[in-house]
GROMACS .gro file of C-alpha atoms in nm:
model
  498
    1UNK     CA    1   9.526   8.293  12.705
    2UNK     CA    2   9.897   8.299  12.574
    3UNK     CA    3  10.163   8.328  12.824
    4UNK     CA    4  10.233   8.681  12.896
    5UNK     CA    5  10.552   8.872  12.827
    6UNK     CA    6  10.590   8.937  13.202
    7UNK     CA    7  10.592   8.545  13.258
    8UNK     CA    8  10.821   8.485  12.965
    9UNK     CA    9  11.072   8.755  13.113
   10UNK     CA   10  11.040   8.598  13.455
   11UNK     CA   11  11.106   8.244  13.321
   12UNK     CA   12  11.404   8.393  13.126
   13UNK     CA   13  11.549   8.548  13.406
   14UNK     CA   14  11.522   8.244  13.634
   15UNK     CA   15  11.656   8.021  13.380
   16UNK     CA   16  11.969   8.257  13.360
   17UNK     CA   17  11.920   8.337  12.991
   18UNK     CA   18  11.887   8.698  12.996
   19UNK     CA   19  12.075   8.848  12.695
   20UNK     CA   20  12.209   9.196  12.657
   21UNK     CA   21  12.272   9.291  12.309
   22UNK     CA   22  12.508   9.578  12.192
   23UNK     CA   23  12.387   9.775  11.908
   24UNK     CA   24  12.566   9.996  11.679
   25UNK     CA   25  12.341  10.294  11.555
   26UNK     CA   26  12.321  10.417  11.221
   27UNK     CA   27  12.476  10.740  11.131
   28UNK     CA   28  12.318  11.026  11.347
   29UNK     CA   29  12.089  10.777  11.544
   30UNK     CA   30  12.077  10.801  11.916
   31UNK     CA   31  12.250  10.527  12.106
   32UNK     CA   32  12.052  10.239  12.227
   33UNK     CA   33  11.978  10.191  12.578
   34UNK     CA   34  12.065   9.850  12.733
   35UNK     CA   35  11.846   9.565  12.581
   36UNK     CA   36  11.581   9.376  12.783
   37UNK     CA   37  11.556   9.010  12.760
   38UNK     CA   38  11.559   8.859  12.420
   39UNK     CA   39  11.209   8.722  12.469
   40UNK     CA   40  11.051   9.077  12.471
   41UNK     CA   41  10.804   9.079  12.185
   42UNK     CA   42  10.861   9.341  11.898
   43UNK     CA   43  10.574   9.567  11.763
   44UNK     CA   44  10.525   9.690  11.416
   45UNK     CA   45  10.260   9.931  11.387
   46UNK     CA   46  10.153  10.053  11.024
   47UNK     CA   47   9.926  10.344  11.030
   48UNK     CA   48   9.779  10.485  10.707
   49UNK     CA   49   9.627  10.818  10.639
   50UNK     CA   50   9.249  10.870  10.565
   51UNK     CA   51   9.185  10.488  10.483
   52UNK     CA   52   8.818  10.410  10.518
   53UNK     CA   53   8.694  10.040  10.556
   54UNK     CA   54   8.589  10.037  10.189
   55UNK     CA   55   8.944  10.018  10.080
   56UNK     CA   56   9.026   9.702  10.276
   57UNK     CA   57   8.916   9.495   9.991
   58UNK     CA   58   9.190   9.596   9.774
   59UNK     CA   59   9.438   9.504  10.037
   60UNK     CA   60   9.520   9.148  10.025
   61UNK     CA   61   9.807   9.169  10.268
   62UNK     CA   62   9.559   9.335  10.528
   63UNK     CA   63   9.318   9.041  10.470
   64UNK     CA   64   9.592   8.795  10.527
   65UNK     CA   65   9.670   8.968  10.844
   66UNK     CA   66   9.294   8.943  10.941
   67UNK     CA   67   9.307   8.559  10.881
   68UNK     CA   68   9.597   8.552  11.120
   69UNK     CA   69   9.483   8.781  11.385
   70UNK     CA   70   9.199   8.980  11.545
   71UNK     CA   71   8.997   9.229  11.375
   72UNK     CA   72   8.805   9.497  11.588
   73UNK     CA   73   8.493   9.581  11.424
   74UNK     CA   74   8.386   9.855  11.662
   75UNK     CA   75   8.716  10.054  11.655
   76UNK     CA   76   8.679  10.443  11.630
   77UNK     CA   77   8.879  10.749  11.643
   78UNK     CA   78   8.847  11.043  11.889
   79UNK     CA   79   8.822  11.283  11.593
   80UNK     CA   80   8.839  11.210  11.233
   81UNK     CA   81   9.103  11.457  11.170
   82UNK     CA   82   9.482  11.369  11.142
   83UNK     CA   83   9.651  11.569  11.414
   84UNK     CA   84   9.397  11.513  11.693
   85UNK     CA   85   9.362  11.133  11.609
   86UNK     CA   86   9.761  11.071  11.584
   87UNK     CA   87   9.799  11.266  11.923
   88UNK     CA   88   9.540  11.018  12.072
   89UNK     CA   89   9.732  10.723  11.933
   90UNK     CA   90  10.079  10.846  12.064
   91UNK     CA   91   9.958  10.930  12.410
   92UNK     CA   92   9.646  10.703  12.474
   93UNK     CA   93   9.462  11.038  12.550
   94UNK     CA   94   9.146  11.217  12.440
   95UNK     CA   95   9.156  11.553  12.274
   96UNK     CA   96   9.047  11.719  12.590
   97UNK     CA   97   9.358  11.588  12.749
   98UNK     CA   98   9.628  11.632  12.486
   99UNK     CA   99   9.481  11.983  12.396
  100UNK     CA  100   9.499  11.885  12.020
  101UNK     CA  101   9.160  11.949  11.842
  102UNK     CA  102   9.256  12.057  11.507
  103UNK     CA  103   9.578  12.043  11.273
  104UNK     CA  104   9.707  12.380  11.372
  105UNK     CA  105   9.637  12.719  11.542
  106UNK     CA  106   9.572  12.785  11.898
  107UNK     CA  107   9.417  12.440  11.951
  108UNK     CA  108   9.609  12.199  11.746
  109UNK     CA  109   9.901  12.090  11.525
  110UNK     CA  110  10.247  11.970  11.619
  111UNK     CA  111  10.315  12.310  11.811
  112UNK     CA  112  10.039  12.259  12.064
  113UNK     CA  113  10.108  11.888  12.101
  114UNK     CA  114  10.475  11.965  12.181
  115UNK     CA  115  10.399  12.278  12.392
  116UNK     CA  116  10.193  12.084  12.604
  117UNK     CA  117  10.447  11.830  12.691
  118UNK     CA  118  10.277  11.526  12.521
  119UNK     CA  119  10.606  11.423  12.346
  120UNK     CA  120  10.735  11.323  12.677
  121UNK     CA  121  10.445  11.085  12.756
  122UNK     CA  122  10.403  10.860  12.449
  123UNK     CA  123  10.431  10.502  12.402
  124UNK     CA  124  10.774  10.559  12.239
  125UNK     CA  125  10.923  10.721  12.557
  126UNK     CA  126  10.774  10.447  12.773
  127UNK     CA  127  10.917  10.146  12.562
  128UNK     CA  128  11.248  10.328  12.519
  129UNK     CA  129  11.277  10.357  12.883
  130UNK     CA  130  11.222   9.954  12.893
  131UNK     CA  131  11.517   9.920  12.637
  132UNK     CA  132  11.331   9.896  12.327
  133UNK     CA  133  11.477  10.024  11.991
  134UNK     CA  134  11.194  10.270  11.860
  135UNK     CA  135  11.177  10.383  11.500
  136UNK     CA  136  10.929  10.617  11.327
  137UNK     CA  137  10.902  10.633  10.959
  138UNK     CA  138  10.699  10.867  10.744
  139UNK     CA  139  10.414  11.117  10.884
  140UNK     CA  140  10.434  11.257  11.221
  141UNK     CA  141  10.192  11.557  11.300
  142UNK     CA  142  10.058  11.832  11.097
  143UNK     CA  143  10.289  12.135  11.133
  144UNK     CA  144  10.625  11.929  11.192
  145UNK     CA  145  10.882  12.035  10.950
  146UNK     CA  146  11.200  11.810  10.879
  147UNK     CA  147  11.436  12.099  10.883
  148UNK     CA  148  11.318  12.273  11.205
  149UNK     CA  149  11.551  12.262  11.487
  150UNK     CA  150  11.310  12.384  11.745
  151UNK     CA  151  11.563  12.590  11.903
  152UNK     CA  152  11.863  12.359  11.886
  153UNK     CA  153  12.139  12.306  11.660
  154UNK     CA  154  12.021  12.022  11.449
  155UNK     CA  155  11.682  11.930  11.288
  156UNK     CA  156  11.458  11.830  11.559
  157UNK     CA  157  11.383  11.473  11.671
  158UNK     CA  158  11.113  11.425  11.930
  159UNK     CA  159  11.207  11.226  12.256
  160UNK     CA  160  11.140  10.859  12.270
  161UNK     CA  161  11.257  10.769  11.938
  162UNK     CA  162  11.575  10.601  11.851
  163UNK     CA  163  11.559  10.632  11.478
  164UNK     CA  164  11.373  10.893  11.287
  165UNK     CA  165  11.295  10.912  10.919
  166UNK     CA  166  11.010  11.167  10.900
  167UNK     CA  167  10.864  11.396  10.612
  168UNK     CA  168  10.676  11.727  10.656
  169UNK     CA  169  10.462  11.765  10.349
  170UNK     CA  170  10.497  11.417  10.182
  171UNK     CA  171  10.126  11.404  10.047
  172UNK     CA  172  10.242  11.408   9.685
  173UNK     CA  173  10.487  11.113   9.738
  174UNK     CA  174  10.754  11.272   9.540
  175UNK     CA  175  10.984  11.593   9.574
  176UNK     CA  176  10.988  11.591   9.969
  177UNK     CA  177  11.238  11.602  10.250
  178UNK     CA  178  11.306  11.367  10.529
  179UNK     CA  179  11.473  11.431  10.853
  180UNK     CA  180  11.688  11.130  10.889
  181UNK     CA  181  11.818  11.112  11.248
  182UNK     CA  182  11.890  11.488  11.261
  183UNK     CA  183  12.000  11.523  10.872
  184UNK     CA  184  11.771  11.638  10.607
  185UNK     CA  185  11.778  11.455  10.301
  186UNK     CA  186  11.586  11.537   9.983
  187UNK     CA  187  11.418  11.292   9.746
  188UNK     CA  188  11.316  11.377   9.399
  189UNK     CA  189  11.074  11.256   9.141
  190UNK     CA  190  11.215  10.925   9.028
  191UNK     CA  191  11.028  10.592   9.074
  192UNK     CA  192  11.279  10.507   9.346
  193UNK     CA  193  11.190  10.821   9.531
  194UNK     CA  194  10.821  10.722   9.575
  195UNK     CA  195  10.764  10.779   9.952
  196UNK     CA  196  10.573  10.468  10.049
  197UNK     CA  197  10.843  10.254   9.867
  198UNK     CA  198  11.120  10.451  10.061
  199UNK     CA  199  10.931  10.389  10.387
  200UNK     CA  200  10.919  10.026  10.307
  201UNK     CA  201  11.305   9.977  10.251
  202UNK     CA  202  11.401  10.163  10.551
  203UNK     CA  203  11.152   9.963  10.748
  204UNK     CA  204  11.301   9.639  10.640
  205UNK     CA  205  11.661   9.769  10.705
  206UNK     CA  206  11.544   9.874  11.059
  207UNK     CA  207  11.403   9.521  11.130
  208UNK     CA  208  11.712   9.361  10.989
  209UNK     CA  209  11.937   9.549  11.198
  210UNK     CA  210  11.746   9.522  11.511
  211UNK     CA  211  11.709   9.144  11.460
  212UNK     CA  212  12.065   9.106  11.409
  213UNK     CA  213  12.163   9.288  11.734
  214UNK     CA  214  11.905   9.063  11.926
  215UNK     CA  215  11.738   9.397  12.033
  216UNK     CA  216  11.348   9.421  12.077
  217UNK     CA  217  11.200   9.694  11.885
  218UNK     CA  218  10.860   9.888  11.819
  219UNK     CA  219  10.854  10.021  11.457
  220UNK     CA  220  10.587  10.283  11.352
  221UNK     CA  221  10.543  10.324  10.973
  222UNK     CA  222  10.313  10.601  10.898
  223UNK     CA  223  10.242  10.634  10.527
  224UNK     CA  224  10.084  10.963  10.378
  225UNK     CA  225   9.885  10.724  10.139
  226UNK     CA  226   9.611  10.715  10.059
  227UNK     CA  227   9.565  11.093  10.152
  228UNK     CA  228   9.481  11.343   9.886
  229UNK     CA  229   9.631  11.423   9.615
  230UNK     CA  230   9.596  11.025   9.608
  231UNK     CA  231   9.925  10.955   9.419
  232UNK     CA  232   9.988  10.600   9.318
  233UNK     CA  233  10.314  10.444   9.254
  234UNK     CA  234  10.406  10.415   8.891
  235UNK     CA  235  10.351  10.028   8.856
  236UNK     CA  236   9.982  10.090   8.981
  237UNK     CA  237   9.866  10.364   8.752
  238UNK     CA  238   9.670  10.126   8.546
  239UNK     CA  239   9.502   9.924   8.823
  240UNK     CA  240   9.140   9.898   8.860
  241UNK     CA  241   9.022  10.028   8.526
  242UNK     CA  242   8.653  10.140   8.551
  243UNK     CA  243   8.663  10.136   8.931
  244UNK     CA  244   8.390  10.378   9.088
  245UNK     CA  245   8.325  10.501   9.446
  246UNK     CA  246   8.072  10.289   9.621
  247UNK     CA  247   7.711  10.370   9.581
  248UNK     CA  248   7.590  10.287   9.940
  249UNK     CA  249   7.230  10.384  10.060
  250UNK     CA  250   7.386  10.694  10.185
  251UNK     CA  251   7.537  10.790   9.854
  252UNK     CA  252   7.400  11.134   9.753
  253UNK     CA  253   7.129  11.136  10.014
  254UNK     CA  254   7.065  11.371  10.319
  255UNK     CA  255   6.950  11.220  10.641
  256UNK     CA  256   6.605  11.319  10.756
  257UNK     CA  257   6.637  11.641  10.994
  258UNK     CA  258   7.013  11.698  10.901
  259UNK     CA  259   7.213  11.949  11.119
  260UNK     CA  260   7.235  12.296  10.952
  261UNK     CA  261   7.606  12.258  10.827
  262UNK     CA  262   7.477  11.975  10.601
  263UNK     CA  263   7.129  12.074  10.543
  264UNK     CA  264   7.197  12.304  10.234
  265UNK     CA  265   7.379  12.050  10.023
  266UNK     CA  266   7.204  11.978   9.711
  267UNK     CA  267   7.242  11.655   9.497
  268UNK     CA  268   7.588  11.576   9.374
  269UNK     CA  269   7.638  11.709   9.026
  270UNK     CA  270   7.756  11.486   8.736
  271UNK     CA  271   8.109  11.629   8.754
  272UNK     CA  272   8.138  11.578   9.128
  273UNK     CA  273   8.036  11.215   9.062
  274UNK     CA  274   8.298  11.170   8.807
  275UNK     CA  275   8.554  11.334   9.024
  276UNK     CA  276   8.477  11.100   9.310
  277UNK     CA  277   8.491  10.807   9.083
  278UNK     CA  278   8.832  10.910   8.970
  279UNK     CA  279   8.972  10.980   9.313
  280UNK     CA  280   8.838  10.663   9.450
  281UNK     CA  281   9.019  10.466   9.176
  282UNK     CA  282   9.335  10.652   9.265
  283UNK     CA  283   9.307  10.594   9.621
  284UNK     CA  284   9.268  10.209   9.556
  285UNK     CA  285   9.568  10.235   9.330
  286UNK     CA  286   9.769  10.420   9.613
  287UNK     CA  287   9.732  10.171   9.861
  288UNK     CA  288   9.873   9.910   9.655
  289UNK     CA  289  10.220  10.035   9.777
  290UNK     CA  290  10.097  10.008  10.134
  291UNK     CA  291   9.995   9.645  10.071
  292UNK     CA  292  10.341   9.556   9.931
  293UNK     CA  293  10.495   9.743  10.226
  294UNK     CA  294  10.308   9.541  10.479
  295UNK     CA  295  10.413   9.219  10.290
  296UNK     CA  296  10.774   9.320  10.283
  297UNK     CA  297  10.804   9.402  10.641
  298UNK     CA  298  10.627   9.059  10.733
  299UNK     CA  299  10.859   8.900  10.500
  300UNK     CA  300  11.175   9.069  10.663
  301UNK     CA  301  11.025   8.931  11.001
  302UNK     CA  302  11.031   8.581  10.869
  303UNK     CA  303  11.378   8.604  10.724
  304UNK     CA  304  11.516   8.739  11.046
  305UNK     CA  305  11.353   8.486  11.239
  306UNK     CA  306  11.159   8.692  11.446
  307UNK     CA  307  10.791   8.666  11.307
  308UNK     CA  308  10.662   8.442  11.595
  309UNK     CA  309  10.753   8.694  11.846
  310UNK     CA  310  10.627   8.999  11.670
  311UNK     CA  311  10.309   9.181  11.672
  312UNK     CA  312  10.182   9.352  11.360
  313UNK     CA  313   9.910   9.631  11.389
  314UNK     CA  314   9.729   9.784  11.117
  315UNK     CA  315   9.500  10.088  11.123
  316UNK     CA  316   9.404  10.430  10.996
  317UNK     CA  317   9.401  10.769  11.181
  318UNK     CA  318   9.035  10.840  11.016
  319UNK     CA  319   8.811  10.739  10.752
  320UNK     CA  320   8.681  10.919  10.446
  321UNK     CA  321   8.345  10.986  10.291
  322UNK     CA  322   8.313  11.016   9.900
  323UNK     CA  323   7.976  11.095   9.810
  324UNK     CA  324   7.770  10.999  10.107
  325UNK     CA  325   7.525  11.241  10.271
  326UNK     CA  326   7.594  11.461   9.958
  327UNK     CA  327   7.936  11.536  10.056
  328UNK     CA  328   8.235  11.504   9.819
  329UNK     CA  329   8.534  11.369   9.946
  330UNK     CA  330   8.642  11.448  10.320
  331UNK     CA  331   8.619  11.362  10.669
  332UNK     CA  332   8.568  11.540  11.008
  333UNK     CA  333   8.182  11.423  11.058
  334UNK     CA  334   8.061  11.182  11.321
  335UNK     CA  335   7.925  10.936  11.070
  336UNK     CA  336   8.073  10.596  11.059
  337UNK     CA  337   8.240  10.658  10.730
  338UNK     CA  338   8.453  10.905  10.905
  339UNK     CA  339   8.514  10.780  11.262
  340UNK     CA  340   8.495  10.393  11.233
  341UNK     CA  341   8.818  10.250  11.074
  342UNK     CA  342   9.007   9.944  11.064
  343UNK     CA  343   9.213   9.790  11.356
  344UNK     CA  344   9.365   9.460  11.287
  345UNK     CA  345   9.624   9.291  11.520
  346UNK     CA  346   9.840   8.964  11.475
  347UNK     CA  347  10.106   8.811  11.698
  348UNK     CA  348  10.181   8.579  11.986
  349UNK     CA  349   9.871   8.442  12.144
  350UNK     CA  350   9.627   8.651  11.910
  351UNK     CA  351   9.318   8.421  11.803
  352UNK     CA  352   9.356   8.373  11.425
  353UNK     CA  353   9.063   8.498  11.221
  354UNK     CA  354   8.896   8.634  11.538
  355UNK     CA  355   8.650   8.946  11.555
  356UNK     CA  356   8.595   9.152  11.866
  357UNK     CA  357   8.295   9.357  11.867
  358UNK     CA  358   8.392   9.561  12.187
  359UNK     CA  359   8.379   9.940  12.170
  360UNK     CA  360   8.763  10.022  12.131
  361UNK     CA  361   8.941  10.351  12.023
  362UNK     CA  362   9.252  10.505  11.925
  363UNK     CA  363   9.335  10.581  12.285
  364UNK     CA  364   9.365  10.213  12.354
  365UNK     CA  365   9.677  10.165  12.138
  366UNK     CA  366   9.943  10.334  12.353
  367UNK     CA  367   9.863  10.135  12.667
  368UNK     CA  368   9.833   9.817  12.437
  369UNK     CA  369  10.189   9.882  12.313
  370UNK     CA  370  10.311   9.956  12.652
  371UNK     CA  371  10.175   9.655  12.811
  372UNK     CA  372  10.323   9.440  12.543
  373UNK     CA  373  10.671   9.577  12.629
  374UNK     CA  374  10.589   9.554  13.005
  375UNK     CA  375  10.611   9.943  13.047
  376UNK     CA  376  10.395  10.092  13.320
  377UNK     CA  377  10.070  10.275  13.215
  378UNK     CA  378  10.039  10.608  13.392
  379UNK     CA  379   9.701  10.712  13.559
  380UNK     CA  380   9.692  11.003  13.299
  381UNK     CA  381   9.629  10.777  13.024
  382UNK     CA  382   9.256  10.748  12.917
  383UNK     CA  383   9.271  10.432  12.702
  384UNK     CA  384   9.286  10.050  12.792
  385UNK     CA  385   9.516   9.761  12.702
  386UNK     CA  386   9.355   9.566  12.401
  387UNK     CA  387   9.577   9.261  12.402
  388UNK     CA  388   9.343   9.044  12.632
  389UNK     CA  389   9.077   9.108  12.373
  390UNK     CA  390   9.296   9.009  12.086
  391UNK     CA  391   9.409   8.698  12.244
  392UNK     CA  392   9.040   8.597  12.320
  393UNK     CA  393   8.981   8.683  12.676
  394UNK     CA  394   8.612   8.762  12.770
  395UNK     CA  395   8.546   9.114  12.860
  396UNK     CA  396   8.193   9.150  13.029
  397UNK     CA  397   8.247   9.476  13.199
  398UNK     CA  398   8.427   9.659  12.882
  399UNK     CA  399   8.323  10.010  12.801
  400UNK     CA  400   7.998  10.056  12.621
  401UNK     CA  401   8.062  10.386  12.444
  402UNK     CA  402   8.329  10.561  12.245
  403UNK     CA  403   8.390  10.946  12.278
  404UNK     CA  404   8.429  11.175  11.960
  405UNK     CA  405   8.559  11.525  12.006
  406UNK     CA  406   8.581  11.794  11.702
  407UNK     CA  407   8.644  12.153  11.677
  408UNK     CA  408   8.528  12.326  11.373
  409UNK     CA  409   8.459  12.457  11.105
  410UNK     CA  410   8.815  12.377  10.992
  411UNK     CA  411   8.893  12.608  10.682
  412UNK     CA  412   9.259  12.716  10.725
  413UNK     CA  413   9.376  12.783  10.382
  414UNK     CA  414   9.731  12.610  10.468
  415UNK     CA  415   9.560  12.283  10.613
  416UNK     CA  416   9.580  11.982  10.386
  417UNK     CA  417   9.260  11.891  10.535
  418UNK     CA  418   9.065  12.215  10.470
  419UNK     CA  419   8.729  12.152  10.370
  420UNK     CA  420   8.425  12.373  10.224
  421UNK     CA  421   8.064  12.309  10.267
  422UNK     CA  422   8.069  12.030   9.977
  423UNK     CA  423   8.329  11.843  10.173
  424UNK     CA  424   8.163  11.913  10.494
  425UNK     CA  425   8.244  12.172  10.761
  426UNK     CA  426   8.075  12.071  11.080
  427UNK     CA  427   8.080  12.295  11.389
  428UNK     CA  428   8.219  12.210  11.702
  429UNK     CA  429   8.078  11.882  11.839
  430UNK     CA  430   8.098  11.605  12.066
  431UNK     CA  431   7.949  11.250  12.026
  432UNK     CA  432   7.894  10.916  12.175
  433UNK     CA  433   7.913  10.606  11.959
  434UNK     CA  434   7.780  10.288  12.105
  435UNK     CA  435   7.742   9.938  11.943
  436UNK     CA  436   7.378  10.048  11.851
  437UNK     CA  437   7.353  10.442  11.823
  438UNK     CA  438   7.530  10.752  11.742
  439UNK     CA  439   7.446  11.066  11.944
  440UNK     CA  440   7.574  11.409  11.849
  441UNK     CA  441   7.566  11.741  12.045
  442UNK     CA  442   7.672  12.060  11.828
  443UNK     CA  443   7.805  12.380  11.986
  444UNK     CA  444   7.498  12.555  11.845
  445UNK     CA  445   7.246  12.342  12.031
  446UNK     CA  446   7.153  12.095  11.735
  447UNK     CA  447   7.149  11.730  11.801
  448UNK     CA  448   7.161  11.406  11.607
  449UNK     CA  449   7.060  11.058  11.725
  450UNK     CA  450   7.091  10.762  11.486
  451UNK     CA  451   6.954  10.421  11.582
  452UNK     CA  452   7.205  10.206  11.381
  453UNK     CA  453   7.028   9.885  11.477
  454UNK     CA  454   6.749   9.976  11.235
  455UNK     CA  455   6.950  10.249  11.035
  456UNK     CA  456   7.294  10.138  10.981
  457UNK     CA  457   7.372  10.404  10.722
  458UNK     CA  458   7.258  10.684  10.959
  459UNK     CA  459   6.982  10.847  10.731
  460UNK     CA  460   6.730  10.892  10.997
  461UNK     CA  461   6.802  11.151  11.264
  462UNK     CA  462   6.554  11.088  11.551
  463UNK     CA  463   6.687  11.333  11.794
  464UNK     CA  464   6.389  11.567  11.798
  465UNK     CA  465   6.157  11.244  11.871
  466UNK     CA  466   6.341  11.111  12.191
  467UNK     CA  467   6.178  11.165  12.523
  468UNK     CA  468   6.317  11.421  12.738
  469UNK     CA  469   6.446  11.182  12.984
  470UNK     CA  470   6.632  10.972  12.709
  471UNK     CA  471   6.801  11.317  12.573
  472UNK     CA  472   6.895  11.429  12.964
  473UNK     CA  473   7.052  11.086  13.005
  474UNK     CA  474   7.252  11.106  12.709
  475UNK     CA  475   7.355  11.461  12.755
  476UNK     CA  476   7.467  11.375  13.119
  477UNK     CA  477   7.684  11.067  12.987
  478UNK     CA  478   7.821  11.292  12.716
  479UNK     CA  479   7.927  11.560  12.951
  480UNK     CA  480   8.083  11.320  13.207
  481UNK     CA  481   8.283  11.158  12.919
  482UNK     CA  482   8.413  11.495  12.810
  483UNK     CA  483   8.508  11.585  13.158
  484UNK     CA  484   8.715  11.253  13.233
  485UNK     CA  485   9.080  11.321  13.300
  486UNK     CA  486   9.219  11.000  13.412
  487UNK     CA  487   9.252  10.618  13.361
  488UNK     CA  488   8.991  10.555  13.599
  489UNK     CA  489   8.737  10.839  13.530
  490UNK     CA  490   8.736  10.780  13.160
  491UNK     CA  491   8.674  10.413  13.220
  492UNK     CA  492   8.386  10.480  13.443
  493UNK     CA  493   8.254  10.751  13.192
  494UNK     CA  494   8.293  10.510  12.891
  495UNK     CA  495   8.001  10.310  13.042
  496UNK     CA  496   7.717  10.506  12.886
  497UNK     CA  497   7.342  10.441  12.870
  498UNK     CA  498   7.244  10.151  12.643
   0.00000   0.00000   0.00000
């Protein structure tokens, strides 16, 4: 395993080479705290919106990242919905601990996240406390508005972030506002205003300035792409002519014994199939700017001479189904199309071209970032540090199950993720996903069980045929997982029946 940052820091201190760098903040930015040793690794986290595994084939920079780093093949989100997933990413906690289960209302959105004090215990606050420059670009949490002062005198910037360039409704990629370090700046409809490209430019600038100041940093770049309305950059509008949505084994098929929220869906119409094909092509086009963004950020790392000391992490907040299970475009289900998404990590000590099959989740990102920066991980954090896995360490006692929690149906008219029956409107559920099966319990008493070793596309729900003892064991394991509220308790609960 590569020398850890703690060892590097100790060696630097012993050698008397500790360097403190002064940094001159951009206009309106918060002043930086004293910088830690120059050997502290940097972190770039690129988080995209609604990207499923089937789009990675159109992302050569992500494929390059895979060849140079580690790919986690059993990485899932805690809920296939934007705000709950992003809340888990920021805090390292399950929805039952963040209190964020939806995009808005009494049990979700930015207001609930902030109101429950979650903003004071994110990986940003932890790393800023260790002297890191922290930057956030793009999409934050549903319900956040750039001009909102939250009772203060200036547009609100959450604690923990040294620099902040964040939109509210940036889904269209044009005609949006950014809160730029407490100042609202409007962008129009010119090619230079395309949001993903703006984030790319600001990200490069943040890296360049931080490197010049010899200051370690964490930068999260959170794109709105490829979320609907799937708006590509002008230069990508003609890409992939004739591309259609994948026709997997699950395309336009219902599982046997489907849950009631799904059972009434008839075959996809010709018009629905045509729309799915058009939208899939637009999604592939819209991620071309994301791919260039990744390439630009990595090129700036090289130019600034810090590429070898920077971790680059790529992931998505949730997946996206497009025609599978007779559902038009959407998410929110416990199917792998929605909950299993890419996670790729490259950087110091990471094994190039490696794959890790351990059960990992988005709750593991915050403690990973904190450990990279030598920050403490509180006992309230449900997740675990993934860096040893990325660096090739064995993990014989790793968790065996992931927990997924969802409140539904989600049909609020002002929600950008509102869905109807054709998109999929599952009722409230909790689920276990292991390397071999998916088990779901709905609030109406219905259950699903898919043995993915023989049924990888999840087309045969065999819950009704399981022995009573097996169902009882699964129920008890799921109940214990939903009831965990600490680092150790959730680790124990994550070891579920095989």
